Coordinates of C-alpha atoms in Angstrom, one line a residue:
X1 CA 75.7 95.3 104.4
X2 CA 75.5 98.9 104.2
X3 CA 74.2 100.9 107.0
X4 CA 73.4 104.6 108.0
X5 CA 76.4 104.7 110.1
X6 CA 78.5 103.9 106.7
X7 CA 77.3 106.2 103.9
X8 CA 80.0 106.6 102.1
X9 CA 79.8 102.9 101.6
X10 CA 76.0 103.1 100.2
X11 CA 77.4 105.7 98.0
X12 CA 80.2 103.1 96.9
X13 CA 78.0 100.5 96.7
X14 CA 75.9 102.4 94.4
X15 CA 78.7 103.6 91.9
X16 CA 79.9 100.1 91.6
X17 CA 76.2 99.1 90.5
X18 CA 76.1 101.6 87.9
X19 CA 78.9 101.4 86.8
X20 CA 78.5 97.3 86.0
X21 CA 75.1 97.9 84.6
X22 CA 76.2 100.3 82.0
X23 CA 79.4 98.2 81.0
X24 CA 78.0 94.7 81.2
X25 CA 76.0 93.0 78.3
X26 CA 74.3 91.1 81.2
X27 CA 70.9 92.7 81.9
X28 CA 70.9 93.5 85.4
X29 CA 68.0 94.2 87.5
X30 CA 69.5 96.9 90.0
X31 CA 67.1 96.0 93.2
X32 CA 68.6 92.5 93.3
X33 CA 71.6 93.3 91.5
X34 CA 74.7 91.8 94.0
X35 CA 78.2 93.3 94.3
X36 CA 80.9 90.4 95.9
X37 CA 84.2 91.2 97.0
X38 CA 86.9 89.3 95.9
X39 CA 90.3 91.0 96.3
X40 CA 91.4 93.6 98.1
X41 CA 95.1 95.2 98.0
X42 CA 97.1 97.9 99.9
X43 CA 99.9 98.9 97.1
X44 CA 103.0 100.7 98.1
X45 CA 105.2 102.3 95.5
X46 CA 108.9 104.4 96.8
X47 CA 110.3 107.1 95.0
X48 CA 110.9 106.2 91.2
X49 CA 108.5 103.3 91.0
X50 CA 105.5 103.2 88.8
X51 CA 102.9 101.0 88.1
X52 CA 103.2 100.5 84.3
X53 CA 99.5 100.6 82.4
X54 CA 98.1 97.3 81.8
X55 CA 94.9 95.4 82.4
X56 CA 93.5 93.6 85.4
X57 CA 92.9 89.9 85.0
X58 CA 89.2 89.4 83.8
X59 CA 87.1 86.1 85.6
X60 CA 84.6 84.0 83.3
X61 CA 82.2 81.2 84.1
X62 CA 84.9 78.3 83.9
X63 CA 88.0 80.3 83.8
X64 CA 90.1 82.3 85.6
X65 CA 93.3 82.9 87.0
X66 CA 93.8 79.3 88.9
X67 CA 92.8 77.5 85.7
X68 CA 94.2 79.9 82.4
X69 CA 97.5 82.1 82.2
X70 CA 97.0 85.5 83.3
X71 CA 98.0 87.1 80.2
X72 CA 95.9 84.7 78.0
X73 CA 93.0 85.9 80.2
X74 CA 93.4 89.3 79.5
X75 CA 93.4 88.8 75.9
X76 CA 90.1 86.7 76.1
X77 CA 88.4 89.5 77.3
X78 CA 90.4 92.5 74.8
X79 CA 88.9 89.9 72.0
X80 CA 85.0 90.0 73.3
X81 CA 84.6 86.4 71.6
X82 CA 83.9 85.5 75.2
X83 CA 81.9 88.1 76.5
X84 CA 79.0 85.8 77.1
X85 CA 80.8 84.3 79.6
X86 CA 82.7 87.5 81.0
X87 CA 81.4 88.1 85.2
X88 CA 81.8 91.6 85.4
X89 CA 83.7 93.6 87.6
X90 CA 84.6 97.2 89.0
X91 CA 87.8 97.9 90.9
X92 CA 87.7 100.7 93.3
X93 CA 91.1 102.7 94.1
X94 CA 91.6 105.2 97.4
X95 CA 95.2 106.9 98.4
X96 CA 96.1 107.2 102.0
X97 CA 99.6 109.0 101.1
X98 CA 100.4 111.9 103.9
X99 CA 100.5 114.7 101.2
X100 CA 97.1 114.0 100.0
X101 CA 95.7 113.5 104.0
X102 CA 97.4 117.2 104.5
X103 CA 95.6 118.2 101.3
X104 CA 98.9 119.7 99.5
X105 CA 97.8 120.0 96.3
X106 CA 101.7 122.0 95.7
X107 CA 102.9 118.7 96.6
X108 CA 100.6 116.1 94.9
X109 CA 101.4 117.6 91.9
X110 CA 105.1 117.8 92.3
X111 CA 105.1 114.4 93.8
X112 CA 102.7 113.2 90.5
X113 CA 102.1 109.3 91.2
X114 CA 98.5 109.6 89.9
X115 CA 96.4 107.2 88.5
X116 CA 96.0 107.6 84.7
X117 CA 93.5 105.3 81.7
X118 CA 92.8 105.4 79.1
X119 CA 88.9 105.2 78.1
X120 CA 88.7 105.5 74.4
X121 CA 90.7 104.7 71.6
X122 CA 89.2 106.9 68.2
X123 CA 89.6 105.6 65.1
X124 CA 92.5 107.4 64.0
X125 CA 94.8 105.9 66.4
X126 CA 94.8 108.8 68.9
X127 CA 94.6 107.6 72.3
X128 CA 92.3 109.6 75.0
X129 CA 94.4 110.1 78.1
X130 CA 92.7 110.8 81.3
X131 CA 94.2 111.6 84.3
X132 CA 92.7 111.3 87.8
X133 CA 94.6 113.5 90.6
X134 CA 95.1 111.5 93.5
X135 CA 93.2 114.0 95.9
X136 CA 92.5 113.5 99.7
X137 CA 89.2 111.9 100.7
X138 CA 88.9 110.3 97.0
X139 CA 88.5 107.2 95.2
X140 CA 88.1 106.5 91.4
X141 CA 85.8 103.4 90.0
X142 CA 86.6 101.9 86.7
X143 CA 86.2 98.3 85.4
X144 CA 90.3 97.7 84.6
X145 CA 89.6 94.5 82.7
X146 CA 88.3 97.0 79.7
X147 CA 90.3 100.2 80.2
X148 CA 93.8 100.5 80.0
X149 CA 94.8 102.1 83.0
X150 CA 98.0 102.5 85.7
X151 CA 100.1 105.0 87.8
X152 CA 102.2 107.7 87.0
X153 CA 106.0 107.5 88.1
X154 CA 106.3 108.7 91.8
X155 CA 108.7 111.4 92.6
X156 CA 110.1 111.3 88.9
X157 CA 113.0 112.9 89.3
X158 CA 114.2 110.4 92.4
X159 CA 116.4 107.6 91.0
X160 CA 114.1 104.2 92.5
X161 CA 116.2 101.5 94.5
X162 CA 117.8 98.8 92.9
X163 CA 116.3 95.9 93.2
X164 CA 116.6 92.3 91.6
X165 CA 113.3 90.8 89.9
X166 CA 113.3 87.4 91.8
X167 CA 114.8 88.5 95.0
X168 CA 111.9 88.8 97.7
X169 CA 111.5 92.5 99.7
X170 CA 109.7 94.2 102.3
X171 CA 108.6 97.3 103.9
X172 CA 108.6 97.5 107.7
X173 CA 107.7 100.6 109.7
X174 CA 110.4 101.1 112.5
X175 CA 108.5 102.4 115.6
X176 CA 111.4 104.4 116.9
X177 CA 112.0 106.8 114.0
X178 CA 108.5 106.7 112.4
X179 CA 110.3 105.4 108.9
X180 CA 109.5 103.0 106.5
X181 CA 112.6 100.5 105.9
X182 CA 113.4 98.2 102.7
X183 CA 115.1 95.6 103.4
X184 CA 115.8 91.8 101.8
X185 CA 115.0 88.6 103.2
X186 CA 118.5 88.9 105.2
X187 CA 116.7 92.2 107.1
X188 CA 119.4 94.2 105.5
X189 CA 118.2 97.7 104.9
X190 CA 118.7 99.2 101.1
X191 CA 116.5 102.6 102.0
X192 CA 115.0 104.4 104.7
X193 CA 111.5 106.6 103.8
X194 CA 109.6 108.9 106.1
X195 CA 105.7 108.8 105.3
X196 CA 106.1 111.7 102.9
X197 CA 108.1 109.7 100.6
X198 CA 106.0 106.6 100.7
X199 CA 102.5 106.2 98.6
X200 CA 100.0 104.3 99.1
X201 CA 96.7 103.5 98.0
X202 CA 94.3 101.0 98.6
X203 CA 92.9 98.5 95.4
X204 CA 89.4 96.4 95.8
X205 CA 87.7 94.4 93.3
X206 CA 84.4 93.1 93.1
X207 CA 82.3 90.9 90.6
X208 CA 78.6 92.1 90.1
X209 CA 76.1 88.8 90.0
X210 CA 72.5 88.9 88.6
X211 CA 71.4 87.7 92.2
X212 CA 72.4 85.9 95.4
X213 CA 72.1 82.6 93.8
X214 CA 74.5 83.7 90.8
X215 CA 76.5 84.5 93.7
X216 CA 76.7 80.9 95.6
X217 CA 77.0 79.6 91.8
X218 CA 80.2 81.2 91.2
X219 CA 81.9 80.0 94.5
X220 CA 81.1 76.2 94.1
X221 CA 81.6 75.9 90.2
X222 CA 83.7 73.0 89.1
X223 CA 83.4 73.2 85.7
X224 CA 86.2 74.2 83.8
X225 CA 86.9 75.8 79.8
X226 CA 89.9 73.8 78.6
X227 CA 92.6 75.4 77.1
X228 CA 92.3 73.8 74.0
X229 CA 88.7 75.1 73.5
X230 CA 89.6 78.6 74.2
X231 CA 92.4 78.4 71.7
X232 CA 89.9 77.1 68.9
X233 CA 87.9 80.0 69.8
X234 CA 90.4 82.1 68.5
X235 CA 91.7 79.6 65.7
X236 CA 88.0 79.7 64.6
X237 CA 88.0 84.0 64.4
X238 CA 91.7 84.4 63.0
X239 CA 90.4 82.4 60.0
X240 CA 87.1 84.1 59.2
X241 CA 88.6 87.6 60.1
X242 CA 91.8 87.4 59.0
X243 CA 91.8 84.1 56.5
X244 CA 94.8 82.5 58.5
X245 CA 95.6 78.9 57.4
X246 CA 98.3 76.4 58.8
X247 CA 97.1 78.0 62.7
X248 CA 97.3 74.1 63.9
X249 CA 100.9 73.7 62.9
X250 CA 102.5 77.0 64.2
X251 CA 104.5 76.8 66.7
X252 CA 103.2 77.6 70.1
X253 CA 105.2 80.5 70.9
X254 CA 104.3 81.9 67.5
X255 CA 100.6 81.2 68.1
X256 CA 100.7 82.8 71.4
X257 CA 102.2 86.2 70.0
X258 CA 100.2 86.1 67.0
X259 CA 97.4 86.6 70.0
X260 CA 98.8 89.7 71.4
X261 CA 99.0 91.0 68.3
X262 CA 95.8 90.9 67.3
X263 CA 93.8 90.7 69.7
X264 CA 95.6 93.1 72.2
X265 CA 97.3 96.2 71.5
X266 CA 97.8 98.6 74.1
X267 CA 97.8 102.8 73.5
X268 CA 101.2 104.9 73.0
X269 CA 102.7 105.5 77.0
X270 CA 102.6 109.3 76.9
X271 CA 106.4 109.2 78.2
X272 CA 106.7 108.1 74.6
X273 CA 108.3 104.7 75.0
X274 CA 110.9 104.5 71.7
X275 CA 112.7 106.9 73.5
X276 CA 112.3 106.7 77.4
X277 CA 112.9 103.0 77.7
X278 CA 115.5 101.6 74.5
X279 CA 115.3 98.1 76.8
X280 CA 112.5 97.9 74.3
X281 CA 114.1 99.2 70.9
X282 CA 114.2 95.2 69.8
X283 CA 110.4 94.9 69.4
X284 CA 110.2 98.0 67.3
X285 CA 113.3 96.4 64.7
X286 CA 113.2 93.6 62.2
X287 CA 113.3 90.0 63.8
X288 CA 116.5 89.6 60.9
X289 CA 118.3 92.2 63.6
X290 CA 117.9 90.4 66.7
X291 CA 121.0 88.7 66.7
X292 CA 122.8 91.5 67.0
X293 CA 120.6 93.3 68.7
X294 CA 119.5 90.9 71.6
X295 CA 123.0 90.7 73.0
X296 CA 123.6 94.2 73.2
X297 CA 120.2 94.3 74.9
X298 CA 120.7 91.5 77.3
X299 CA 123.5 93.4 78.3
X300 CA 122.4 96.7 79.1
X301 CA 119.4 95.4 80.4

């Protein structure tokens, strides 16, 4: 509960109410409006890394991410055919990085790593890009179930370490040089960082409930949307939209991209994709190409 000894957390508090009332088709009474938290991260990204722009993974009454795929998720909520059923949220992000504690703006901007969404998409396909400057003593407030959003590359111009995808890593501060070290699961280090090169922010999330009974509901529910009905959701809309027939016979796989597709489609990265990352040139070709492409791919990749 917030307290005068924590006013920066009534202030928060406050934000997050606001910010769920005006982006929420639930009518919300603010004076018993409740705020419950449900994750909270501390994200560390090295020289080189980014967090690519994506979505965070939306919660409805009876699904969620122990009981649907994440991805499917995400695309239930880009759809609105579930919004009815949509518990909102707002996810709060801080930065504890030592450039931004100094308050070196010279080196915040050279160091970039800032968080970046996109709010609006206008109807002739140009995407509204918004940066927000990861600045000392700040934080930034957005529902990232509806706005694309993510981090800019941190210390661009350093090459990142080379790491496998399924291999298991961590960071551990050594006391005696006041480093950060990478190392595997063998404790073999691959990279040492002082503080400077090292950022790190802090990520919460929390659902916003009618009322303190909403609240109770959502812990002990035990009912559960099959998959199958949230698929003939979709099914149901492709058809009256779209006037697609033969959707029970497709194959799954099919079915499943035929989702992204429509339901799903993210804005242009501003590092202009085609040409930063060709790991992704075979999306952008004719599926008659892939078998030659796809090797060469595989390969490089």
């Amino acid at each position: 509960a917030a307290s005068s000894d924590y006013p920066l957390r009534d202030v928060y508090k406050r934000q997050a109410k606001q910010l769920c009332m005006k982006n929420s088709l639930v009518e919300f009474d603010e004076s018993r409006l409740e705020t419950d938290l449900f994750q909270f991260d501390v994200i560390v990204v090295l020289p080189g890394q980014e967090l690519p722009m994506h979505l965070d993974i939306p919660y409805f009454w009876g699904a969620d991410r122990k009981s649907l795929p994440h991805w499917l998720l995400a695309i239930m909520k880009r759809s609105q055919l579930f919004d009815d059923k949509f518990i909102p949220q707002v996810q709060g992000v801080a930065w504890l990085s030592k450039h931004q504690y100094k308050k070196d703006e010279k080196t915040s901007s050279e160091n970039s790593g800032n968080f970046y969404f996109y709010p609006v998409t206008n109807e002739t396909g140009q995407n509204a890009y918004v940066l927000a400057k990861a600045e000392y003593n700040s934080a930034i407030l957005v529902d990232g179930t509806q706005v694309v959003h993510g981090v800019e590359r941190f210390k661009p111009r350093v090459k990142p370490p080379a790491l496998e995808k399924d291999a298991k890593y961590f960071l551990v501060h050594g006391s005696k040089d006041d480093k950060w070290d990478l190392v595997d699961v063998n404790n073999n280090v691959i990279g040492s960082y002082p503080h400077e090169d090292v950022r790190i922010s802090l990520v919460w999330r929390v659902h916003c409930f009618k009322d303190k009974q909403e609240v109770e509901k959502d812990r002990y529910l035990s009912v559960r949307m099959p998959l199958e009905d949230v698929l003939n959701v979709f099914k149901s809309d492709l058809k009256k939209r779209k006037n697609y027939q033969n959707l029970d016979e497709m194959n799954k796989i099919d079915f499943y991209k035929l989702l992204v597709d429509e339901y799903s489609t993210y804005p242009n990265n501003k590092y202009n994709t085609l040409y930063s990352n060709l790991c992704l040139i075979n999306t952008l070709l004719p599926s008659s190409l892939n078998t030659i492409i796809n090797p060469i791919i595989n390969f490089l990749c």
